[in-house]
Amino acid sequence: MLSNSNSLNNLRPRERLLKYGAHALADSELLAIVLRTGTAQQPVIQLAQSLLHHFKGFRALLAAEASELQTMNGIGQAKSCELLAISEIARRALKEDLVHGATMSHPQHVKAYCIAELGHLKIEHCIALYLDNQLRLIESEELSRGTLNQASVYPRELVKAALRHHAAAVILAHNHPSGIREPSQADINLTKHIKQALQLVDIRLLDHLIITANHATSLAERSQL
């Protein structure tokens, strides 16, 4: 048993991945495979560990802008582009689930997608997910940035966008950078106002999600629509 453990530890990350699968690798080893090379001062594993320590994990690392990534020693244009590409691939993979399957059959997919889109942002953003008759995603669009209220999200513009996309239903989502999971009274009031506006054109508001870094609160699940 000891010899097997030593053999596992002696393999380089790529060799371990091919032999045992990606799940067998530590976070720093997975990141090291993406980075490929370190610097003269830092082997690639140490560089990966430094990045994960600085950003406190994958989420903030993959949400960082190119300019922020390139302030880190050992991260130039090429490596920052690779990290940005991985982040976008992950978001698009989540989006595919919503395009090809009924979103309300898989509410956790909707939440995961919205967390990936909004959870890392430092100011409030509001997005709308436009759904067809089978509740598959047609498109998602940003509605506003900044504090969410009726002055920043215009129900009339949302209705026009929903009609333009031939949507049968809409899901709203916005983030709370403060980390507070509870909807504010303003969030609830705006939700009801938008629901009424959509009902006038026979479009359903299915949910409004409050997004924090690792959590999505559903107003529909709380009977607050």
mmCIF file with all atom_site columns, C-alpha atoms in Angstrom:
data_model
loop_
_atom_site.group_PDB
_atom_site.id
_atom_site.type_symbol
_atom_site.label_atom_id
_atom_site.label_alt_id
_atom_site.label_comp_id
_atom_site.label_asym_id
_atom_site.label_entity_id
_atom_site.label_seq_id
_atom_site.pdbx_PDB_ins_code
_atom_site.Cartn_x
_atom_site.Cartn_y
_atom_site.Cartn_z
_atom_site.occupancy
_atom_site.B_iso_or_equiv
_atom_site.pdbx_formal_charge
_atom_site.auth_seq_id
_atom_site.auth_comp_id
_atom_site.auth_asym_id
_atom_site.auth_atom_id
_atom_site.pdbx_PDB_model_num
ATOM 1   C CA . MET A 1 1   ? 0.000   0.000  0.000   1.00 0.00 ? 1   MET A CA 1
ATOM 2   C CA . LEU A 1 2   ? 2.844   2.373  0.863   1.00 0.00 ? 2   LEU A CA 1
ATOM 3   C CA . SER A 1 3   ? 4.643   1.626  -2.402  1.00 0.00 ? 3   SER A CA 1
ATOM 4   C CA . ASN A 1 4   ? 1.481   2.435  -4.374  1.00 0.00 ? 4   ASN A CA 1
ATOM 5   C CA . SER A 1 5   ? 1.177   5.756  -2.548  1.00 0.00 ? 5   SER A CA 1
ATOM 6   C CA . ASN A 1 6   ? 4.808   6.601  -3.231  1.00 0.00 ? 6   ASN A CA 1
ATOM 7   C CA . SER A 1 7   ? 4.364   5.681  -6.883  1.00 0.00 ? 7   SER A CA 1
ATOM 8   C CA . LEU A 1 8   ? 1.348   7.984  -7.117  1.00 0.00 ? 8   LEU A CA 1
ATOM 9   C CA . ASN A 1 9   ? 3.225   10.873 -5.523  1.00 0.00 ? 9   ASN A CA 1
ATOM 10  C CA . ASN A 1 10  ? 6.277   10.433 -7.765  1.00 0.00 ? 10  ASN A CA 1
ATOM 11  C CA . LEU A 1 11  ? 4.284   10.893 -10.967 1.00 0.00 ? 11  LEU A CA 1
ATOM 12  C CA . ARG A 1 12  ? 4.057   14.347 -12.519 1.00 0.00 ? 12  ARG A CA 1
ATOM 13  C CA . PRO A 1 13  ? 0.583   15.927 -12.694 1.00 0.00 ? 13  PRO A CA 1
ATOM 14  C CA . ARG A 1 14  ? -0.013  15.082 -16.362 1.00 0.00 ? 14  ARG A CA 1
ATOM 15  C CA . GLU A 1 15  ? 1.056   11.492 -15.845 1.00 0.00 ? 15  GLU A CA 1
ATOM 16  C CA . ARG A 1 16  ? -1.167  11.183 -12.771 1.00 0.00 ? 16  ARG A CA 1
ATOM 17  C CA . LEU A 1 17  ? -4.131  12.636 -14.637 1.00 0.00 ? 17  LEU A CA 1
ATOM 18  C CA . LEU A 1 18  ? -3.752  10.156 -17.487 1.00 0.00 ? 18  LEU A CA 1
ATOM 19  C CA . LYS A 1 19  ? -3.224  7.213  -15.142 1.00 0.00 ? 19  LYS A CA 1
ATOM 20  C CA . TYR A 1 20  ? -5.742  7.951  -12.383 1.00 0.00 ? 20  TYR A CA 1
ATOM 21  C CA . GLY A 1 21  ? -8.100  10.627 -13.761 1.00 0.00 ? 21  GLY A CA 1
ATOM 22  C CA . ALA A 1 22  ? -8.420  14.342 -13.094 1.00 0.00 ? 22  ALA A CA 1
ATOM 23  C CA . HIS A 1 23  ? -10.242 13.743 -9.781  1.00 0.00 ? 23  HIS A CA 1
ATOM 24  C CA . ALA A 1 24  ? -7.010  12.310 -8.303  1.00 0.00 ? 24  ALA A CA 1
ATOM 25  C CA . LEU A 1 25  ? -5.162  15.619 -8.628  1.00 0.00 ? 25  LEU A CA 1
ATOM 26  C CA . ALA A 1 26  ? -4.939  18.411 -6.092  1.00 0.00 ? 26  ALA A CA 1
ATOM 27  C CA . ASP A 1 27  ? -6.164  21.883 -7.072  1.00 0.00 ? 27  ASP A CA 1
ATOM 28  C CA . SER A 1 28  ? -2.614  23.146 -7.550  1.00 0.00 ? 28  SER A CA 1
ATOM 29  C CA . GLU A 1 29  ? -1.768  20.191 -9.798  1.00 0.00 ? 29  GLU A CA 1
ATOM 30  C CA . LEU A 1 30  ? -4.783  20.778 -12.048 1.00 0.00 ? 30  LEU A CA 1
ATOM 31  C CA . LEU A 1 31  ? -3.861  24.433 -12.352 1.00 0.00 ? 31  LEU A CA 1
ATOM 32  C CA . ALA A 1 32  ? -0.223  23.547 -13.014 1.00 0.00 ? 32  ALA A CA 1
ATOM 33  C CA . ILE A 1 33  ? -1.288  21.486 -16.043 1.00 0.00 ? 33  ILE A CA 1
ATOM 34  C CA . VAL A 1 34  ? -3.047  24.543 -17.470 1.00 0.00 ? 34  VAL A CA 1
ATOM 35  C CA . LEU A 1 35  ? -0.134  26.880 -16.727 1.00 0.00 ? 35  LEU A CA 1
ATOM 36  C CA . ARG A 1 36  ? 2.401   24.364 -18.142 1.00 0.00 ? 36  ARG A CA 1
ATOM 37  C CA . THR A 1 37  ? 5.505   26.284 -17.029 1.00 0.00 ? 37  THR A CA 1
ATOM 38  C CA . GLY A 1 38  ? 6.649   28.229 -14.020 1.00 0.00 ? 38  GLY A CA 1
ATOM 39  C CA . THR A 1 39  ? 9.378   30.846 -13.743 1.00 0.00 ? 39  THR A CA 1
ATOM 40  C CA . ALA A 1 40  ? 13.082  30.760 -12.974 1.00 0.00 ? 40  ALA A CA 1
ATOM 41  C CA . GLN A 1 41  ? 12.190  31.425 -9.334  1.00 0.00 ? 41  GLN A CA 1
ATOM 42  C CA . GLN A 1 42  ? 9.030   29.309 -9.073  1.00 0.00 ? 42  GLN A CA 1
ATOM 43  C CA . PRO A 1 43  ? 8.360   25.811 -10.402 1.00 0.00 ? 43  PRO A CA 1
ATOM 44  C CA . VAL A 1 44  ? 4.924   25.542 -11.966 1.00 0.00 ? 44  VAL A CA 1
ATOM 45  C CA . ILE A 1 45  ? 3.391   23.806 -8.931  1.00 0.00 ? 45  ILE A CA 1
ATOM 46  C CA . GLN A 1 46  ? 4.542   26.626 -6.648  1.00 0.00 ? 46  GLN A CA 1
ATOM 47  C CA . LEU A 1 47  ? 3.218   29.195 -9.116  1.00 0.00 ? 47  LEU A CA 1
ATOM 48  C CA . ALA A 1 48  ? -0.154  27.444 -9.090  1.00 0.00 ? 48  ALA A CA 1
ATOM 49  C CA . GLN A 1 49  ? -0.171  27.355 -5.288  1.00 0.00 ? 49  GLN A CA 1
ATOM 50  C CA . SER A 1 50  ? 0.656   31.073 -5.154  1.00 0.00 ? 50  SER A CA 1
ATOM 51  C CA . LEU A 1 51  ? -2.218  31.925 -7.478  1.00 0.00 ? 51  LEU A CA 1
ATOM 52  C CA . LEU A 1 52  ? -4.733  29.841 -5.554  1.00 0.00 ? 52  LEU A CA 1
ATOM 53  C CA . HIS A 1 53  ? -3.544  31.362 -2.277  1.00 0.00 ? 53  HIS A CA 1
ATOM 54  C CA . HIS A 1 54  ? -3.717  34.930 -3.612  1.00 0.00 ? 54  HIS A CA 1
ATOM 55  C CA . PHE A 1 55  ? -7.198  34.518 -5.118  1.00 0.00 ? 55  PHE A CA 1
ATOM 56  C CA . LYS A 1 56  ? -8.426  32.227 -2.331  1.00 0.00 ? 56  LYS A CA 1
ATOM 57  C CA . GLY A 1 57  ? -9.451  29.474 -4.738  1.00 0.00 ? 57  GLY A CA 1
ATOM 58  C CA . PHE A 1 58  ? -10.589 28.871 -8.288  1.00 0.00 ? 58  PHE A CA 1
ATOM 59  C CA . ARG A 1 59  ? -13.704 31.051 -8.319  1.00 0.00 ? 59  ARG A CA 1
ATOM 60  C CA . ALA A 1 60  ? -12.002 34.414 -7.883  1.00 0.00 ? 60  ALA A CA 1
ATOM 61  C CA . LEU A 1 61  ? -9.038  33.303 -9.996  1.00 0.00 ? 61  LEU A CA 1
ATOM 62  C CA . LEU A 1 62  ? -11.233 32.409 -12.965 1.00 0.00 ? 62  LEU A CA 1
ATOM 63  C CA . ALA A 1 63  ? -13.320 35.553 -12.493 1.00 0.00 ? 63  ALA A CA 1
ATOM 64  C CA . ALA A 1 64  ? -10.303 37.880 -12.540 1.00 0.00 ? 64  ALA A CA 1
ATOM 65  C CA . GLU A 1 65  ? -9.713  40.272 -15.423 1.00 0.00 ? 65  GLU A CA 1
ATOM 66  C CA . ALA A 1 66  ? -6.611  39.935 -17.602 1.00 0.00 ? 66  ALA A CA 1
ATOM 67  C CA . SER A 1 67  ? -5.098  43.077 -16.092 1.00 0.00 ? 67  SER A CA 1
ATOM 68  C CA . GLU A 1 68  ? -5.446  41.677 -12.575 1.00 0.00 ? 68  GLU A CA 1
ATOM 69  C CA . LEU A 1 69  ? -4.001  38.296 -13.546 1.00 0.00 ? 69  LEU A CA 1
ATOM 70  C CA . GLN A 1 70  ? -0.996  39.932 -15.178 1.00 0.00 ? 70  GLN A CA 1
ATOM 71  C CA . THR A 1 71  ? -0.024  41.702 -11.965 1.00 0.00 ? 71  THR A CA 1
ATOM 72  C CA . MET A 1 72  ? 0.962   38.266 -10.650 1.00 0.00 ? 72  MET A CA 1
ATOM 73  C CA . ASN A 1 73  ? 4.580   37.215 -11.076 1.00 0.00 ? 73  ASN A CA 1
ATOM 74  C CA . GLY A 1 74  ? 4.790   34.543 -13.776 1.00 0.00 ? 74  GLY A CA 1
ATOM 75  C CA . ILE A 1 75  ? 1.466   35.380 -15.445 1.00 0.00 ? 75  ILE A CA 1
ATOM 76  C CA . GLY A 1 76  ? 1.849   37.097 -18.784 1.00 0.00 ? 76  GLY A CA 1
ATOM 77  C CA . GLN A 1 77  ? -0.494  37.594 -21.677 1.00 0.00 ? 77  GLN A CA 1
ATOM 78  C CA . ALA A 1 78  ? -0.493  33.970 -22.820 1.00 0.00 ? 78  ALA A CA 1
ATOM 79  C CA . LYS A 1 79  ? -1.260  32.450 -19.396 1.00 0.00 ? 79  LYS A CA 1
ATOM 80  C CA . SER A 1 80  ? -3.901  35.067 -18.593 1.00 0.00 ? 80  SER A CA 1
ATOM 81  C CA . CYS A 1 81  ? -5.617  34.301 -21.925 1.00 0.00 ? 81  CYS A CA 1
ATOM 82  C CA . GLU A 1 82  ? -5.615  30.581 -21.102 1.00 0.00 ? 82  GLU A CA 1
ATOM 83  C CA . LEU A 1 83  ? -7.243  31.208 -17.713 1.00 0.00 ? 83  LEU A CA 1
ATOM 84  C CA . LEU A 1 84  ? -9.845  33.549 -19.207 1.00 0.00 ? 84  LEU A CA 1
ATOM 85  C CA . ALA A 1 85  ? -10.645 30.976 -21.876 1.00 0.00 ? 85  ALA A CA 1
ATOM 86  C CA . ILE A 1 86  ? -11.185 28.235 -19.280 1.00 0.00 ? 86  ILE A CA 1
ATOM 87  C CA . SER A 1 87  ? -13.555 30.493 -17.346 1.00 0.00 ? 87  SER A CA 1
ATOM 88  C CA . GLU A 1 88  ? -15.601 31.259 -20.460 1.00 0.00 ? 88  GLU A CA 1
ATOM 89  C CA . ILE A 1 89  ? -15.699 27.586 -21.510 1.00 0.00 ? 89  ILE A CA 1
ATOM 90  C CA . ALA A 1 90  ? -17.095 26.667 -18.083 1.00 0.00 ? 90  ALA A CA 1
ATOM 91  C CA . ARG A 1 91  ? -19.823 29.327 -18.358 1.00 0.00 ? 91  ARG A CA 1
ATOM 92  C CA . ARG A 1 92  ? -20.760 28.217 -21.868 1.00 0.00 ? 92  ARG A CA 1
ATOM 93  C CA . ALA A 1 93  ? -20.956 24.591 -20.768 1.00 0.00 ? 93  ALA A CA 1
ATOM 94  C CA . LEU A 1 94  ? -23.449 25.565 -18.059 1.00 0.00 ? 94  LEU A CA 1
ATOM 95  C CA . LYS A 1 95  ? -25.408 27.605 -20.594 1.00 0.00 ? 95  LYS A CA 1
ATOM 96  C CA . GLU A 1 96  ? -25.665 24.585 -22.927 1.00 0.00 ? 96  GLU A CA 1
ATOM 97  C CA . ASP A 1 97  ? -27.591 22.696 -20.238 1.00 0.00 ? 97  ASP A CA 1
ATOM 98  C CA . LEU A 1 98  ? -30.207 25.452 -20.216 1.00 0.00 ? 98  LEU A CA 1
ATOM 99  C CA . VAL A 1 99  ? -30.409 25.751 -24.004 1.00 0.00 ? 99  VAL A CA 1
ATOM 100 C CA . HIS A 1 100 ? -31.000 22.047 -24.566 1.00 0.00 ? 100 HIS A CA 1
ATOM 101 C CA . GLY A 1 101 ? -33.136 21.159 -21.543 1.00 0.00 ? 101 GLY A CA 1
ATOM 102 C CA . ALA A 1 102 ? -36.151 22.587 -19.728 1.00 0.00 ? 102 ALA A CA 1
ATOM 103 C CA . THR A 1 103 ? -34.711 24.937 -17.128 1.00 0.00 ? 103 THR A CA 1
ATOM 104 C CA . MET A 1 104 ? -37.409 24.394 -14.526 1.00 0.00 ? 104 MET A CA 1
ATOM 105 C CA . SER A 1 105 ? -36.780 20.657 -14.655 1.00 0.00 ? 105 SER A CA 1
ATOM 106 C CA . HIS A 1 106 ? -33.257 21.407 -13.475 1.00 0.00 ? 106 HIS A CA 1
ATOM 107 C CA . PRO A 1 107 ? -33.409 24.498 -11.218 1.00 0.00 ? 107 PRO A CA 1
ATOM 108 C CA . GLN A 1 108 ? -29.932 23.750 -9.879  1.00 0.00 ? 108 GLN A CA 1
ATOM 109 C CA . HIS A 1 109 ? -28.551 24.226 -13.416 1.00 0.00 ? 109 HIS A CA 1
ATOM 110 C CA . VAL A 1 110 ? -30.165 27.660 -13.540 1.00 0.00 ? 110 VAL A CA 1
ATOM 111 C CA . LYS A 1 111 ? -28.683 28.569 -10.173 1.00 0.00 ? 111 LYS A CA 1
ATOM 112 C CA . ALA A 1 112 ? -25.230 27.283 -11.132 1.00 0.00 ? 112 ALA A CA 1
ATOM 113 C CA . TYR A 1 113 ? -25.294 29.291 -14.357 1.00 0.00 ? 113 TYR A CA 1
ATOM 114 C CA . CYS A 1 114 ? -26.347 32.490 -12.582 1.00 0.00 ? 114 CYS A CA 1
ATOM 115 C CA . ILE A 1 115 ? -23.734 32.024 -9.870  1.00 0.00 ? 115 ILE A CA 1
ATOM 116 C CA . ALA A 1 116 ? -21.070 31.576 -12.564 1.00 0.00 ? 116 ALA A CA 1
ATOM 117 C CA . GLU A 1 117 ? -22.296 34.721 -14.340 1.00 0.00 ? 117 GLU A CA 1
ATOM 118 C CA . LEU A 1 118 ? -22.826 36.982 -11.331 1.00 0.00 ? 118 LEU A CA 1
ATOM 119 C CA . GLY A 1 119 ? -21.366 35.521 -8.146  1.00 0.00 ? 119 GLY A CA 1
ATOM 120 C CA . HIS A 1 120 ? -17.896 37.029 -8.540  1.00 0.00 ? 120 HIS A CA 1
ATOM 121 C CA . LEU A 1 121 ? -18.942 40.571 -9.523  1.00 0.00 ? 121 LEU A CA 1
ATOM 122 C CA . LYS A 1 122 ? -18.139 43.468 -7.199  1.00 0.00 ? 122 LYS A CA 1
ATOM 123 C CA . ILE A 1 123 ? -21.067 45.692 -8.161  1.00 0.00 ? 123 ILE A CA 1
ATOM 124 C CA . GLU A 1 124 ? -24.708 44.711 -8.648  1.00 0.00 ? 124 GLU A CA 1
ATOM 125 C CA . HIS A 1 125 ? -25.668 43.369 -12.065 1.00 0.00 ? 125 HIS A CA 1
ATOM 126 C CA . CYS A 1 126 ? -29.119 42.208 -13.137 1.00 0.00 ? 126 CYS A CA 1
ATOM 127 C CA . ILE A 1 127 ? -29.657 39.727 -15.978 1.00 0.00 ? 127 ILE A CA 1
ATOM 128 C CA . ALA A 1 128 ? -32.717 38.246 -17.637 1.00 0.00 ? 128 ALA A CA 1
ATOM 129 C CA . LEU A 1 129 ? -32.977 34.691 -18.955 1.00 0.00 ? 129 LEU A CA 1
ATOM 130 C CA . TYR A 1 130 ? -35.491 34.485 -21.807 1.00 0.00 ? 130 TYR A CA 1
ATOM 131 C CA . LEU A 1 131 ? -37.145 31.060 -22.204 1.00 0.00 ? 131 LEU A CA 1
ATOM 132 C CA . ASP A 1 132 ? -39.221 29.430 -24.934 1.00 0.00 ? 132 ASP A CA 1
ATOM 133 C CA . ASN A 1 133 ? -42.480 27.484 -24.556 1.00 0.00 ? 133 ASN A CA 1
ATOM 134 C CA . GLN A 1 134 ? -40.558 24.405 -23.441 1.00 0.00 ? 134 GLN A CA 1
ATOM 135 C CA . LEU A 1 135 ? -38.660 26.506 -20.887 1.00 0.00 ? 135 LEU A CA 1
ATOM 136 C CA . ARG A 1 136 ? -35.366 26.186 -22.744 1.00 0.00 ? 136 ARG A CA 1
ATOM 137 C CA . LEU A 1 137 ? -33.009 29.137 -22.715 1.00 0.00 ? 137 LEU A CA 1
ATOM 138 C CA . ILE A 1 138 ? -33.243 31.383 -25.765 1.00 0.00 ? 138 ILE A CA 1
ATOM 139 C CA . GLU A 1 139 ? -30.810 34.030 -24.547 1.00 0.00 ? 139 GLU A CA 1
ATOM 140 C CA . SER A 1 140 ? -29.533 35.753 -21.427 1.00 0.00 ? 140 SER A CA 1
ATOM 141 C CA . GLU A 1 141 ? -28.913 39.490 -21.368 1.00 0.00 ? 141 GLU A CA 1
ATOM 142 C CA . GLU A 1 142 ? -27.701 42.087 -18.905 1.00 0.00 ? 142 GLU A CA 1
ATOM 143 C CA . LEU A 1 143 ? -30.418 44.517 -17.844 1.00 0.00 ? 143 LEU A CA 1
ATOM 144 C CA . SER A 1 144 ? -28.550 46.861 -15.538 1.00 0.00 ? 144 SER A CA 1
ATOM 145 C CA . ARG A 1 145 ? -25.485 47.581 -13.436 1.00 0.00 ? 145 ARG A CA 1
ATOM 146 C CA . GLY A 1 146 ? -25.533 49.296 -10.096 1.00 0.00 ? 146 GLY A CA 1
ATOM 147 C CA . THR A 1 147 ? -28.124 49.293 -7.327  1.00 0.00 ? 147 THR A CA 1
ATOM 148 C CA . LEU A 1 148 ? -31.215 47.401 -8.428  1.00 0.00 ? 148 LEU A CA 1
ATOM 149 C CA . ASN A 1 149 ? -34.390 49.479 -8.424  1.00 0.00 ? 149 ASN A CA 1
ATOM 150 C CA . GLN A 1 150 ? -37.196 50.545 -10.730 1.00 0.00 ? 150 GLN A CA 1
ATOM 151 C CA . ALA A 1 151 ? -35.056 53.396 -12.008 1.00 0.00 ? 151 ALA A CA 1
ATOM 152 C CA . SER A 1 152 ? -32.334 51.057 -13.254 1.00 0.00 ? 152 SER A CA 1
ATOM 153 C CA . VAL A 1 153 ? -34.484 48.157 -14.507 1.00 0.00 ? 153 VAL A CA 1
ATOM 154 C CA . TYR A 1 154 ? -37.251 49.397 -16.774 1.00 0.00 ? 154 TYR A CA 1
ATOM 155 C CA . PRO A 1 155 ? -40.170 46.937 -16.975 1.00 0.00 ? 155 PRO A CA 1
ATOM 156 C CA . ARG A 1 156 ? -41.181 48.350 -20.374 1.00 0.00 ? 156 ARG A CA 1
ATOM 157 C CA . GLU A 1 157 ? -37.704 47.628 -21.800 1.00 0.00 ? 157 GLU A CA 1
ATOM 158 C CA . LEU A 1 158 ? -37.732 44.142 -20.318 1.00 0.00 ? 158 LEU A CA 1
ATOM 159 C CA . VAL A 1 159 ? -41.125 43.447 -21.926 1.00 0.00 ? 159 VAL A CA 1
ATOM 160 C CA . LYS A 1 160 ? -39.839 44.729 -25.292 1.00 0.00 ? 160 LYS A CA 1
ATOM 161 C CA . ALA A 1 161 ? -36.775 42.475 -25.042 1.00 0.00 ? 161 ALA A CA 1
ATOM 162 C CA . ALA A 1 162 ? -38.894 39.452 -24.096 1.00 0.00 ? 162 ALA A CA 1
ATOM 163 C CA . LEU A 1 163 ? -41.160 40.051 -27.104 1.00 0.00 ? 163 LEU A CA 1
ATOM 164 C CA . ARG A 1 164 ? -38.158 40.521 -29.377 1.00 0.00 ? 164 ARG A CA 1
ATOM 165 C CA . HIS A 1 165 ? -36.825 37.130 -28.279 1.00 0.00 ? 165 HIS A CA 1
ATOM 166 C CA . HIS A 1 166 ? -40.310 35.540 -28.627 1.00 0.00 ? 166 HIS A CA 1
ATOM 167 C CA . ALA A 1 167 ? -40.015 34.464 -24.987 1.00 0.00 ? 167 ALA A CA 1
ATOM 168 C CA . ALA A 1 168 ? -42.781 32.617 -23.201 1.00 0.00 ? 168 ALA A CA 1
ATOM 169 C CA . ALA A 1 169 ? -41.196 33.092 -19.789 1.00 0.00 ? 169 ALA A CA 1
ATOM 170 C CA . VAL A 1 170 ? -38.448 35.031 -18.025 1.00 0.00 ? 170 VAL A CA 1
ATOM 171 C CA . ILE A 1 171 ? -36.151 34.429 -15.059 1.00 0.00 ? 171 ILE A CA 1
ATOM 172 C CA . LEU A 1 172 ? -34.462 37.405 -13.415 1.00 0.00 ? 172 LEU A CA 1
ATOM 173 C CA . ALA A 1 173 ? -31.226 37.198 -11.463 1.00 0.00 ? 173 ALA A CA 1
ATOM 174 C CA . HIS A 1 174 ? -29.105 39.800 -9.729  1.00 0.00 ? 174 HIS A CA 1
ATOM 175 C CA . ASN A 1 175 ? -26.163 39.622 -7.373  1.00 0.00 ? 175 ASN A CA 1
ATOM 176 C CA . HIS A 1 176 ? -25.608 40.962 -3.871  1.00 0.00 ? 176 HIS A CA 1
ATOM 177 C CA . PRO A 1 177 ? -21.854 41.714 -3.661  1.00 0.00 ? 177 PRO A CA 1
ATOM 178 C CA . SER A 1 178 ? -22.324 42.189 0.104   1.00 0.00 ? 178 SER A CA 1
ATOM 179 C CA . GLY A 1 179 ? -22.947 38.456 0.417   1.00 0.00 ? 179 GLY A CA 1
ATOM 180 C CA . ILE A 1 180 ? -26.420 38.993 1.925   1.00 0.00 ? 180 ILE A CA 1
ATOM 181 C CA . ARG A 1 181 ? -28.639 36.165 0.684   1.00 0.00 ? 181 ARG A CA 1
ATOM 182 C CA . GLU A 1 182 ? -31.975 37.715 1.655   1.00 0.00 ? 182 GLU A CA 1
ATOM 183 C CA . PRO A 1 183 ? -33.957 39.749 -0.890  1.00 0.00 ? 183 PRO A CA 1
ATOM 184 C CA . SER A 1 184 ? -34.556 43.347 0.133   1.00 0.00 ? 184 SER A CA 1
ATOM 185 C CA . GLN A 1 185 ? -38.022 44.859 0.153   1.00 0.00 ? 185 GLN A CA 1
ATOM 186 C CA . ALA A 1 186 ? -36.988 46.808 -2.957  1.00 0.00 ? 186 ALA A CA 1
ATOM 187 C CA . ASP A 1 187 ? -36.099 43.498 -4.658  1.00 0.00 ? 187 ASP A CA 1
ATOM 188 C CA . ILE A 1 188 ? -39.533 42.080 -3.820  1.00 0.00 ? 188 ILE A CA 1
ATOM 189 C CA . ASN A 1 189 ? -41.387 45.224 -4.927  1.00 0.00 ? 189 ASN A CA 1
ATOM 190 C CA . LEU A 1 190 ? -39.521 45.350 -8.244  1.00 0.00 ? 190 LEU A CA 1
ATOM 191 C CA . THR A 1 191 ? -40.184 41.655 -8.839  1.00 0.00 ? 191 THR A CA 1
ATOM 192 C CA . LYS A 1 192 ? -43.929 42.144 -8.422  1.00 0.00 ? 192 LYS A CA 1
ATOM 193 C CA . HIS A 1 193 ? -43.880 45.203 -10.688 1.00 0.00 ? 193 HIS A CA 1
ATOM 194 C CA . ILE A 1 194 ? -42.052 43.304 -13.435 1.00 0.00 ? 194 ILE A CA 1
ATOM 195 C CA . LYS A 1 195 ? -44.315 40.273 -13.059 1.00 0.00 ? 195 LYS A CA 1
ATOM 196 C CA . GLN A 1 196 ? -47.376 42.478 -13.601 1.00 0.00 ? 196 GLN A CA 1
ATOM 197 C CA . ALA A 1 197 ? -45.811 44.122 -16.665 1.00 0.00 ? 197 ALA A CA 1
ATOM 198 C CA . LEU A 1 198 ? -44.991 40.745 -18.238 1.00 0.00 ? 198 LEU A CA 1
ATOM 199 C CA . GLN A 1 199 ? -48.477 39.393 -17.517 1.00 0.00 ? 199 GLN A CA 1
ATOM 200 C CA . LEU A 1 200 ? -49.943 42.123 -19.725 1.00 0.00 ? 200 LEU A CA 1
ATOM 201 C CA . VAL A 1 201 ? -48.312 40.440 -22.738 1.00 0.00 ? 201 VAL A CA 1
ATOM 202 C CA . ASP A 1 202 ? -48.923 36.884 -21.514 1.00 0.00 ? 202 ASP A CA 1
ATOM 203 C CA . ILE A 1 203 ? -45.301 36.201 -20.507 1.00 0.00 ? 203 ILE A CA 1
ATOM 204 C CA . ARG A 1 204 ? -44.600 34.471 -17.203 1.00 0.00 ? 204 ARG A CA 1
ATOM 205 C CA . LEU A 1 205 ? -42.005 35.551 -14.667 1.00 0.00 ? 205 LEU A CA 1
ATOM 206 C CA . LEU A 1 206 ? -40.853 32.189 -13.344 1.00 0.00 ? 206 LEU A CA 1
ATOM 207 C CA . ASP A 1 207 ? -38.335 33.305 -10.742 1.00 0.00 ? 207 ASP A CA 1
ATOM 208 C CA . HIS A 1 208 ? -36.043 36.008 -9.433  1.00 0.00 ? 208 HIS A CA 1
ATOM 209 C CA . LEU A 1 209 ? -32.734 34.755 -8.045  1.00 0.00 ? 209 LEU A CA 1
ATOM 210 C CA . ILE A 1 210 ? -30.581 36.607 -5.523  1.00 0.00 ? 210 ILE A CA 1
ATOM 211 C CA . ILE A 1 211 ? -26.976 35.597 -6.200  1.00 0.00 ? 211 ILE A CA 1
ATOM 212 C CA . THR A 1 212 ? -24.003 35.620 -3.843  1.00 0.00 ? 212 THR A CA 1
ATOM 213 C CA . ALA A 1 213 ? -20.579 34.045 -4.368  1.00 0.00 ? 213 ALA A CA 1
ATOM 214 C CA . ASN A 1 214 ? -21.717 30.489 -3.702  1.00 0.00 ? 214 ASN A CA 1
ATOM 215 C CA . HIS A 1 215 ? -25.478 30.640 -3.268  1.00 0.00 ? 215 HIS A CA 1
ATOM 216 C CA . ALA A 1 216 ? -28.696 31.467 -5.116  1.00 0.00 ? 216 ALA A CA 1
ATOM 217 C CA . THR A 1 217 ? -31.881 32.406 -3.254  1.00 0.00 ? 217 THR A CA 1
ATOM 218 C CA . SER A 1 218 ? -35.080 31.779 -5.215  1.00 0.00 ? 218 SER A CA 1
ATOM 219 C CA . LEU A 1 219 ? -38.009 34.117 -4.628  1.00 0.00 ? 219 LEU A CA 1
ATOM 220 C CA . ALA A 1 220 ? -40.283 31.546 -6.291  1.00 0.00 ? 220 ALA A CA 1
ATOM 221 C CA . GLU A 1 221 ? -39.249 28.886 -3.782  1.00 0.00 ? 221 GLU A CA 1
ATOM 222 C CA . ARG A 1 222 ? -40.000 31.345 -0.980  1.00 0.00 ? 222 ARG A CA 1
ATOM 223 C CA . SER A 1 223 ? -43.413 32.263 -2.464  1.00 0.00 ? 223 SER A CA 1
ATOM 224 C CA . GLN A 1 224 ? -42.322 35.911 -2.856  1.00 0.00 ? 224 GLN A CA 1
ATOM 225 C CA . LEU A 1 225 ? -43.109 36.355 -6.553  1.00 0.00 ? 225 LEU A CA 1
#
